[in-house]
Tab-separated table of C-alpha atoms in Angstrom:
chain	number	residue	atom	x	y	z
A	1	MET	CA	-0.136	-0.188	0.393
A	2	ILE	CA	1.131	3.579	-1.056
A	3	ASP	CA	1.725	5.670	2.121
A	4	LYS	CA	-1.311	8.278	1.760
A	5	ASN	CA	0.737	10.823	3.536
A	6	ILE	CA	3.751	11.212	1.315
A	7	CYS	CA	3.595	14.076	-1.080
A	8	LEU	CA	3.341	11.689	-4.259
A	9	GLY	CA	4.036	12.458	-7.628
A	10	VAL	CA	2.430	10.857	-11.159
A	11	VAL	CA	3.559	10.943	-13.915
A	12	SER	CA	0.102	11.070	-16.681
A	13	SER	CA	2.274	9.647	-19.702
A	14	GLY	CA	0.288	10.471	-23.537
A	15	GLY	CA	-1.186	8.344	-26.037
A	16	GLY	CA	-4.440	9.267	-27.339
A	17	LEU	CA	-7.102	7.789	-26.764
A	18	ARG	CA	-5.690	5.539	-24.436
A	19	THR	CA	-4.864	8.287	-21.879
A	20	TYR	CA	-8.413	7.879	-20.142
A	21	TYR	CA	-6.806	5.510	-18.899
A	22	ASN	CA	-4.399	7.599	-16.548
A	23	ALA	CA	-8.323	9.227	-16.121
A	24	GLY	CA	-8.890	6.048	-13.377
A	25	LEU	CA	-5.515	6.031	-12.253
A	26	PHE	CA	-6.046	9.936	-10.906
A	27	TYR	CA	-10.131	8.567	-10.111
A	28	GLN	CA	-8.771	6.688	-7.850
A	29	LEU	CA	-6.473	9.108	-5.665
A	30	LYS	CA	-9.004	12.158	-5.401
A	31	LYS	CA	-11.369	8.712	-3.683
A	32	HIS	CA	-9.042	7.295	-1.478
A	33	GLY	CA	-7.497	11.320	-0.366
A	34	TYR	CA	-4.379	10.893	-1.759
A	35	ASN	CA	-1.215	14.055	-1.114
A	36	VAL	CA	-0.857	14.572	-5.128
A	37	CYS	CA	2.221	16.866	-5.016
A	38	HIS	CA	3.639	17.075	-8.692
A	39	ILE	CA	2.197	16.169	-11.597
A	40	THR	CA	4.067	16.090	-15.233
A	41	ALA	CA	2.407	15.506	-18.042
A	42	ALA	CA	2.370	15.282	-21.891
A	43	SER	CA	-0.679	14.837	-24.212
A	44	GLY	CA	-3.922	13.877	-22.890
A	45	GLY	CA	-2.135	12.550	-20.515
A	46	ALA	CA	-2.623	16.437	-19.647
A	47	THR	CA	-6.299	17.054	-20.596
A	48	ALA	CA	-7.912	13.935	-19.647
A	49	GLY	CA	-6.107	13.248	-17.088
A	50	ALA	CA	-3.999	16.065	-14.936
A	51	LEU	CA	-6.220	19.034	-15.517
A	52	PRO	CA	-10.113	16.733	-14.755
A	53	TYR	CA	-8.114	15.570	-11.316
A	54	LEU	CA	-6.846	19.448	-10.747
A	55	ALA	CA	-11.180	20.399	-10.870
A	56	ALA	CA	-12.830	17.851	-9.449
A	57	GLU	CA	-14.027	18.563	-5.663
A	58	ASN	CA	-14.535	14.492	-5.403
A	59	GLU	CA	-13.859	11.206	-7.981
A	60	GLU	CA	-17.823	11.417	-9.224
A	61	GLU	CA	-17.279	14.489	-10.471
A	62	ILE	CA	-13.979	12.597	-12.618
A	63	GLU	CA	-16.219	10.133	-13.231
A	64	GLN	CA	-19.332	12.065	-15.022
A	65	TYR	CA	-16.316	14.568	-16.633
A	66	MET	CA	-15.111	11.160	-18.484
A	67	LYS	CA	-18.451	9.859	-19.571
A	68	ASP	CA	-19.383	13.806	-21.553
A	69	LEU	CA	-15.872	13.503	-22.423
A	70	ALA	CA	-16.156	9.645	-24.253
A	71	LYS	CA	-18.995	10.343	-25.189
A	72	GLN	CA	-18.526	13.778	-27.184
A	73	GLN	CA	-14.940	12.609	-28.859
A	74	THR	CA	-14.967	16.136	-30.889
A	75	VAL	CA	-11.144	17.038	-30.250
A	76	PHE	CA	-9.770	16.325	-33.373
A	77	THR	CA	-11.848	17.407	-36.314
A	78	PHE	CA	-11.476	17.196	-40.142
A	79	ARG	CA	-10.995	20.107	-42.229
A	80	LYS	CA	-14.026	20.584	-44.403
A	81	ASN	CA	-11.892	21.619	-47.570
A	82	MET	CA	-9.323	18.276	-46.923
A	83	PHE	CA	-10.812	16.625	-50.219
A	84	THR	CA	-10.968	19.689	-52.710
A	85	PRO	CA	-8.265	20.469	-55.452
A	86	SER	CA	-5.322	21.286	-54.197
A	87	PHE	CA	-5.888	24.558	-56.633
A	88	PHE	CA	-8.999	26.001	-54.383
A	89	ASN	CA	-7.562	24.112	-50.486
A	90	MET	CA	-6.209	27.070	-49.163
A	91	SER	CA	-4.715	26.668	-45.613
A	92	GLY	CA	-2.630	24.338	-45.555
A	93	GLY	CA	-1.095	20.972	-45.768
A	94	TYR	CA	-3.063	18.759	-42.815
A	95	VAL	CA	-6.247	17.593	-42.659
A	96	LEU	CA	-7.043	17.513	-38.954
A	97	GLU	CA	-8.025	20.499	-37.079
A	98	MET	CA	-7.659	21.688	-32.994
A	99	ASN	CA	-11.320	22.207	-32.072
A	100	ARG	CA	-9.996	25.517	-30.248
A	101	ARG	CA	-13.884	26.183	-29.245
A	102	PHE	CA	-13.395	22.633	-27.649
A	103	LEU	CA	-10.887	23.324	-25.450
A	104	GLN	CA	-12.012	26.712	-24.635
A	105	GLU	CA	-15.558	25.376	-23.077
A	106	GLN	CA	-13.030	22.416	-20.694
A	107	PHE	CA	-11.201	25.189	-19.119
A	108	GLU	CA	-14.286	27.891	-19.478
A	109	PHE	CA	-15.743	24.890	-17.420
A	110	PHE	CA	-12.409	24.075	-15.520
A	111	ALA	CA	-12.329	28.157	-14.366
A	112	LYS	CA	-15.631	28.599	-13.097
A	113	LYS	CA	-15.032	26.180	-10.123
A	114	HIS	CA	-12.724	27.124	-7.218
A	115	VAL	CA	-11.105	23.845	-6.270
A	116	PHE	CA	-9.676	23.950	-9.396
A	117	TYR	CA	-7.525	27.930	-7.884
A	118	GLU	CA	-7.171	26.402	-5.109
A	119	ASN	CA	-5.628	22.296	-6.013
A	120	LEU	CA	-3.251	25.128	-8.446
A	121	LYS	CA	-1.440	26.516	-5.613
A	122	LYS	CA	-0.712	22.804	-3.981
A	123	ILE	CA	-0.070	20.525	-6.923
A	124	ARG	CA	2.618	21.412	-9.712
A	125	LEU	CA	1.912	20.445	-12.914
A	126	ASP	CA	4.088	20.249	-15.427
A	127	ILE	CA	3.308	20.183	-19.248
A	128	SER	CA	5.930	18.276	-21.737
A	129	VAL	CA	5.857	20.032	-25.650
A	130	THR	CA	7.957	19.164	-27.819
A	131	ASP	CA	10.290	23.018	-29.717
A	132	ILE	CA	10.063	22.576	-33.201
A	133	THR	CA	11.553	25.764	-34.027
A	134	ASP	CA	15.249	26.502	-32.555
A	135	LYS	CA	15.928	22.743	-32.691
A	136	VAL	CA	13.520	20.148	-32.201
A	137	GLN	CA	14.420	19.289	-28.123
A	138	ASN	CA	11.422	18.728	-25.197
A	139	GLU	CA	10.356	22.060	-22.664
A	140	MET	CA	8.325	21.625	-19.316
A	141	ILE	CA	6.228	24.628	-19.634
A	142	HIS	CA	5.432	25.146	-15.610
A	143	PHE	CA	1.155	25.737	-15.898
A	144	ASN	CA	-0.179	26.834	-13.027
A	145	PRO	CA	1.928	30.533	-13.382
A	146	ILE	CA	0.039	30.903	-16.480
A	147	VAL	CA	-3.282	30.450	-14.969
A	148	LEU	CA	-2.471	31.838	-11.870
A	149	GLU	CA	-0.425	34.783	-12.316
A	150	GLU	CA	-0.651	35.897	-16.192
A	151	LYS	CA	-4.631	34.826	-16.285
A	152	ASP	CA	-3.844	34.471	-20.097
A	153	GLU	CA	-6.366	32.240	-21.702
A	154	GLU	CA	-4.738	32.510	-24.989
A	155	LYS	CA	-1.776	30.495	-23.725
A	156	VAL	CA	-3.541	28.289	-21.589
A	157	LEU	CA	-5.292	27.404	-25.416
A	158	ASP	CA	-1.976	27.281	-26.955
A	159	VAL	CA	-0.070	24.848	-24.463
A	160	LEU	CA	-3.308	22.429	-24.687
A	161	GLN	CA	-2.874	22.437	-28.383
A	162	ALA	CA	-0.088	22.438	-28.068
A	163	THR	CA	0.465	19.012	-26.208
A	164	THR	CA	-1.927	16.963	-28.397
A	165	CYS	CA	-0.356	18.621	-31.594
A	166	THR	CA	0.524	15.409	-33.812
A	167	ILE	CA	2.021	16.173	-37.680
A	168	PRO	CA	1.593	15.957	-40.356
A	169	LEU	CA	-2.047	15.334	-39.238
A	170	SER	CA	-2.480	18.131	-37.663
A	171	LYS	CA	-1.613	21.934	-37.317
A	172	ALA	CA	0.619	23.379	-34.877
A	173	PRO	CA	0.310	26.386	-32.625
A	174	LYS	CA	2.731	29.143	-32.074
A	175	ILE	CA	3.576	30.123	-28.406
A	176	ASN	CA	6.235	33.424	-28.022
A	177	GLY	CA	6.721	32.583	-31.724
A	178	LYS	CA	7.715	29.763	-32.033
A	179	TYR	CA	6.009	26.203	-33.243
A	180	TYR	CA	5.078	23.564	-30.742
A	181	ILE	CA	3.833	19.718	-31.341
A	182	ASP	CA	3.127	17.041	-29.118
A	183	GLY	CA	5.890	16.908	-26.002
A	184	GLY	CA	5.607	13.228	-26.643
A	185	TYR	CA	7.799	13.022	-29.743
A	186	THR	CA	10.561	13.937	-27.286
A	187	LYS	CA	9.177	12.826	-23.894
A	188	ASN	CA	6.559	11.236	-23.434
A	189	SER	CA	6.651	9.645	-20.096
A	190	PRO	CA	8.602	12.995	-17.978
A	191	MET	CA	10.048	12.075	-15.209
A	192	LYS	CA	13.175	14.008	-15.003
A	193	ASN	CA	11.472	16.838	-13.190
A	194	LEU	CA	10.016	14.795	-10.728
A	195	PHE	CA	13.406	13.357	-10.035
A	196	MET	CA	14.403	17.113	-9.484
A	197	ASN	CA	11.577	18.113	-6.525
A	198	PRO	CA	12.918	16.787	-3.896
A	199	ASP	CA	9.115	16.717	-1.945
A	200	VAL	CA	8.601	14.532	-4.139
A	201	LYS	CA	9.150	10.858	-2.500
A	202	GLU	CA	7.267	8.404	-4.583
A	203	MET	CA	5.973	8.837	-8.147
A	204	ILE	CA	3.386	6.815	-9.748
A	205	LEU	CA	4.302	6.087	-13.786
A	206	ILE	CA	1.878	5.498	-16.214
A	207	ASP	CA	3.750	3.967	-19.000
A	208	PHE	CA	1.638	2.879	-22.162
A	209	THR	CA	4.701	1.641	-23.757
A	210	HIS	CA	4.545	-2.012	-25.053
A	211	TYR	CA	6.650	-2.566	-27.637
A	212	GLN	CA	3.689	-4.310	-29.862
A	213	LYS	CA	4.612	-5.753	-33.588
A	214	TYR	CA	3.003	-3.549	-35.745
A	215	ASP	CA	3.269	-6.272	-38.326
A	216	ASP	CA	-1.021	-6.375	-39.222
A	217	THR	CA	-1.216	-3.012	-39.483
A	218	ILE	CA	1.786	-1.952	-41.670
A	219	ASP	CA	-0.038	-5.214	-44.017
A	220	LYS	CA	-3.360	-4.318	-44.145
A	221	CYS	CA	-2.155	-0.476	-44.795
A	222	TYR	CA	-0.099	-1.116	-47.885
A	223	GLN	CA	-2.983	-3.460	-49.477
A	224	PRO	CA	-4.308	-1.189	-52.344
A	225	ASN	CA	-7.448	-0.194	-51.933
A	226	PRO	CA	-8.582	2.594	-53.223
A	227	ILE	CA	-12.046	3.182	-50.970
A	228	ARG	CA	-9.835	3.276	-47.764
A	229	PHE	CA	-7.313	5.231	-49.289
A	230	MET	CA	-7.903	8.029	-46.396
A	231	ASP	CA	-8.551	5.363	-43.698
A	232	ASN	CA	-4.969	3.711	-45.180
A	233	PHE	CA	-2.960	7.980	-44.559
A	234	ILE	CA	-4.747	7.546	-41.033
A	235	GLU	CA	-3.807	4.522	-39.972
A	236	MET	CA	-0.238	4.402	-41.045
A	237	GLN	CA	0.256	7.796	-39.580
A	238	GLU	CA	-0.744	7.152	-35.951
A	239	LEU	CA	0.953	4.257	-36.714
A	240	SER	CA	4.035	6.225	-38.050
A	241	MET	CA	3.204	8.483	-34.465
A	242	GLN	CA	2.627	5.635	-32.004
A	243	ILE	CA	6.205	4.329	-32.889
A	244	SER	CA	7.830	7.245	-32.624
A	245	PHE	CA	6.846	7.850	-29.691
A	246	ASP	CA	8.057	4.135	-28.038
A	247	ALA	CA	11.121	4.137	-29.431
A	248	CYS	CA	11.754	8.082	-27.842
A	249	ASN	CA	9.438	7.160	-24.766
A	250	LYS	CA	12.357	3.627	-24.404
A	251	THR	CA	15.247	5.935	-24.446
A	252	GLN	CA	13.977	8.474	-21.550
A	253	LEU	CA	12.564	5.493	-19.844
A	254	GLU	CA	15.632	3.537	-19.472
A	255	SER	CA	17.799	6.558	-18.730
A	256	ALA	CA	15.499	8.102	-15.664
A	257	LEU	CA	15.540	4.227	-14.187
A	258	PHE	CA	19.273	3.654	-14.774
A	259	LEU	CA	19.439	7.155	-13.171
A	260	ASN	CA	17.317	6.414	-9.839
A	261	ASN	CA	19.281	2.901	-9.241
A	262	LEU	CA	22.441	4.813	-9.590
A	263	ILE	CA	21.727	7.021	-6.768
A	264	SER	CA	20.466	4.145	-5.112
A	265	GLU	CA	23.588	1.770	-5.497
A	266	THR	CA	25.300	5.560	-3.918
A	267	LYS	CA	23.744	4.957	-0.705
A	268	LYS	CA	22.854	7.997	-1.204
A	269	GLN	CA	19.828	10.264	-0.977
A	270	VAL	CA	20.317	12.707	-4.039
A	271	LEU	CA	22.869	12.731	-6.585
A	272	THR	CA	24.428	15.805	-8.134
A	273	VAL	CA	25.026	15.825	-12.340
A	274	ASN	CA	26.038	19.251	-14.190
A	275	LYS	CA	25.292	21.227	-10.788
A	276	LYS	CA	21.845	20.004	-10.784
A	277	SER	CA	20.238	17.604	-8.111
A	278	TYR	CA	18.225	14.514	-8.996
A	279	VAL	CA	16.892	12.629	-5.499
A	280	TYR	CA	16.371	8.986	-5.857
A	281	LYS	CA	12.220	7.944	-6.030
A	282	LYS	CA	10.369	4.774	-5.446
A	283	ILE	CA	8.570	3.495	-8.436
A	284	HIS	CA	5.365	2.793	-8.615
A	285	ALA	CA	4.355	1.631	-12.306
A	286	LEU	CA	1.439	1.175	-14.010
A	287	GLU	CA	1.994	-0.932	-17.717
A	288	PRO	CA	-1.186	-1.076	-19.834
A	289	LYS	CA	-0.842	-3.399	-22.274
A	290	ASP	CA	-2.347	-3.193	-26.560
A	291	LEU	CA	-4.558	0.038	-25.947
A	292	GLU	CA	-5.719	2.014	-28.858
A	293	MET	CA	-3.921	5.071	-29.117
A	294	ASN	CA	-6.173	6.766	-32.569
A	295	PRO	CA	-8.680	8.785	-31.341
A	296	LEU	CA	-10.748	8.615	-34.545
A	297	HIS	CA	-11.356	4.839	-34.459
A	298	PRO	CA	-14.801	3.442	-34.903
A	299	LYS	CA	-15.497	2.744	-31.573
A	300	ALA	CA	-13.757	5.989	-29.574
A	301	ASP	CA	-15.799	6.396	-27.331
A	302	GLN	CA	-16.487	2.291	-26.344
A	303	LEU	CA	-13.433	1.798	-25.257
A	304	ALA	CA	-12.639	5.092	-23.753
A	305	TRP	CA	-14.953	4.601	-21.502
A	306	GLU	CA	-13.325	0.523	-21.234
A	307	TYR	CA	-10.207	2.771	-20.419
A	308	TYR	CA	-11.275	4.479	-18.101
A	309	LEU	CA	-12.795	1.614	-16.057
A	310	LEU	CA	-9.634	-0.361	-16.626
A	311	GLY	CA	-7.857	2.435	-15.342
A	312	LYS	CA	-9.639	2.088	-11.888
A	313	ALA	CA	-9.476	-1.296	-11.411
A	314	GLU	CA	-5.770	-1.873	-11.813
A	315	ALA	CA	-4.776	2.002	-10.405
A	316	GLU	CA	-6.630	0.553	-7.064
A	317	LYS	CA	-4.950	-2.019	-7.054
A	318	LEU	CA	-1.298	-0.803	-7.177
A	319	LEU	CA	-2.579	1.830	-4.508
A	320	LEU	CA	-4.025	-0.406	-1.903
A	321	GLU	CA	-2.075	-3.690	-2.464
């Protein structure tokens, strides 16, 4: 059983549709009164995991929010003119658009709740994005001051759009003049900030990286079928994104776990490297297997709810056993 009184960190990894699983963990953390003090999140790990948790008075509110979100599935929409000839298609080379109005409505819903601000005052949230203007590099955006101090709703929406932007399918936003895309491309399970926080005693890691074989998907997509051309194209793009996330995340996780084990072997709690201090953490991992990533899946609403229930069940087992 994980001690409810310790300062607990949560790594809310991204992964499209499968991030409804994350909400199951946050449901149990809220239900059993765990002292979460720091959350690091990427992509849907922020929008479907961390933010609903921060805005919820109790676990029932998280569950109701997940029910509503699973029914809507409106985060991405197809561009209306995507099938028109290029001469008449004047809005650029991407096929999906982030439903900015949807993000705005969701944030305004959270912003009306007093508990959202109270939680942001005591629980740090860092959101992973990828800067592709200076060079391809990860950036962890400290979300709390944007809401509490800057009170900049447009910047909030830019950050949420950035952390869920997968190219070439959707459009990358600009923040302070630089293009940003999904943090999953560089750090889908962002653990570093938790290692650098001396207050965090233990962490829970949600790891969707399972390195499955993709032969069946590739074989199906490679079959000539003009009727399914667009479906095949989207599946291949989604597959490309998933492989990119998995390959990068494998390296990130291995490095983080190696560092954690190294600190443990030194018989010390803190290791300083390049003037940065890293603190040993006990890590509890949730590792769901074979979850669908594509938010445009024809059974997305059904799968979203199944993943949420799976997250609830596996998180309760992790926390209480």
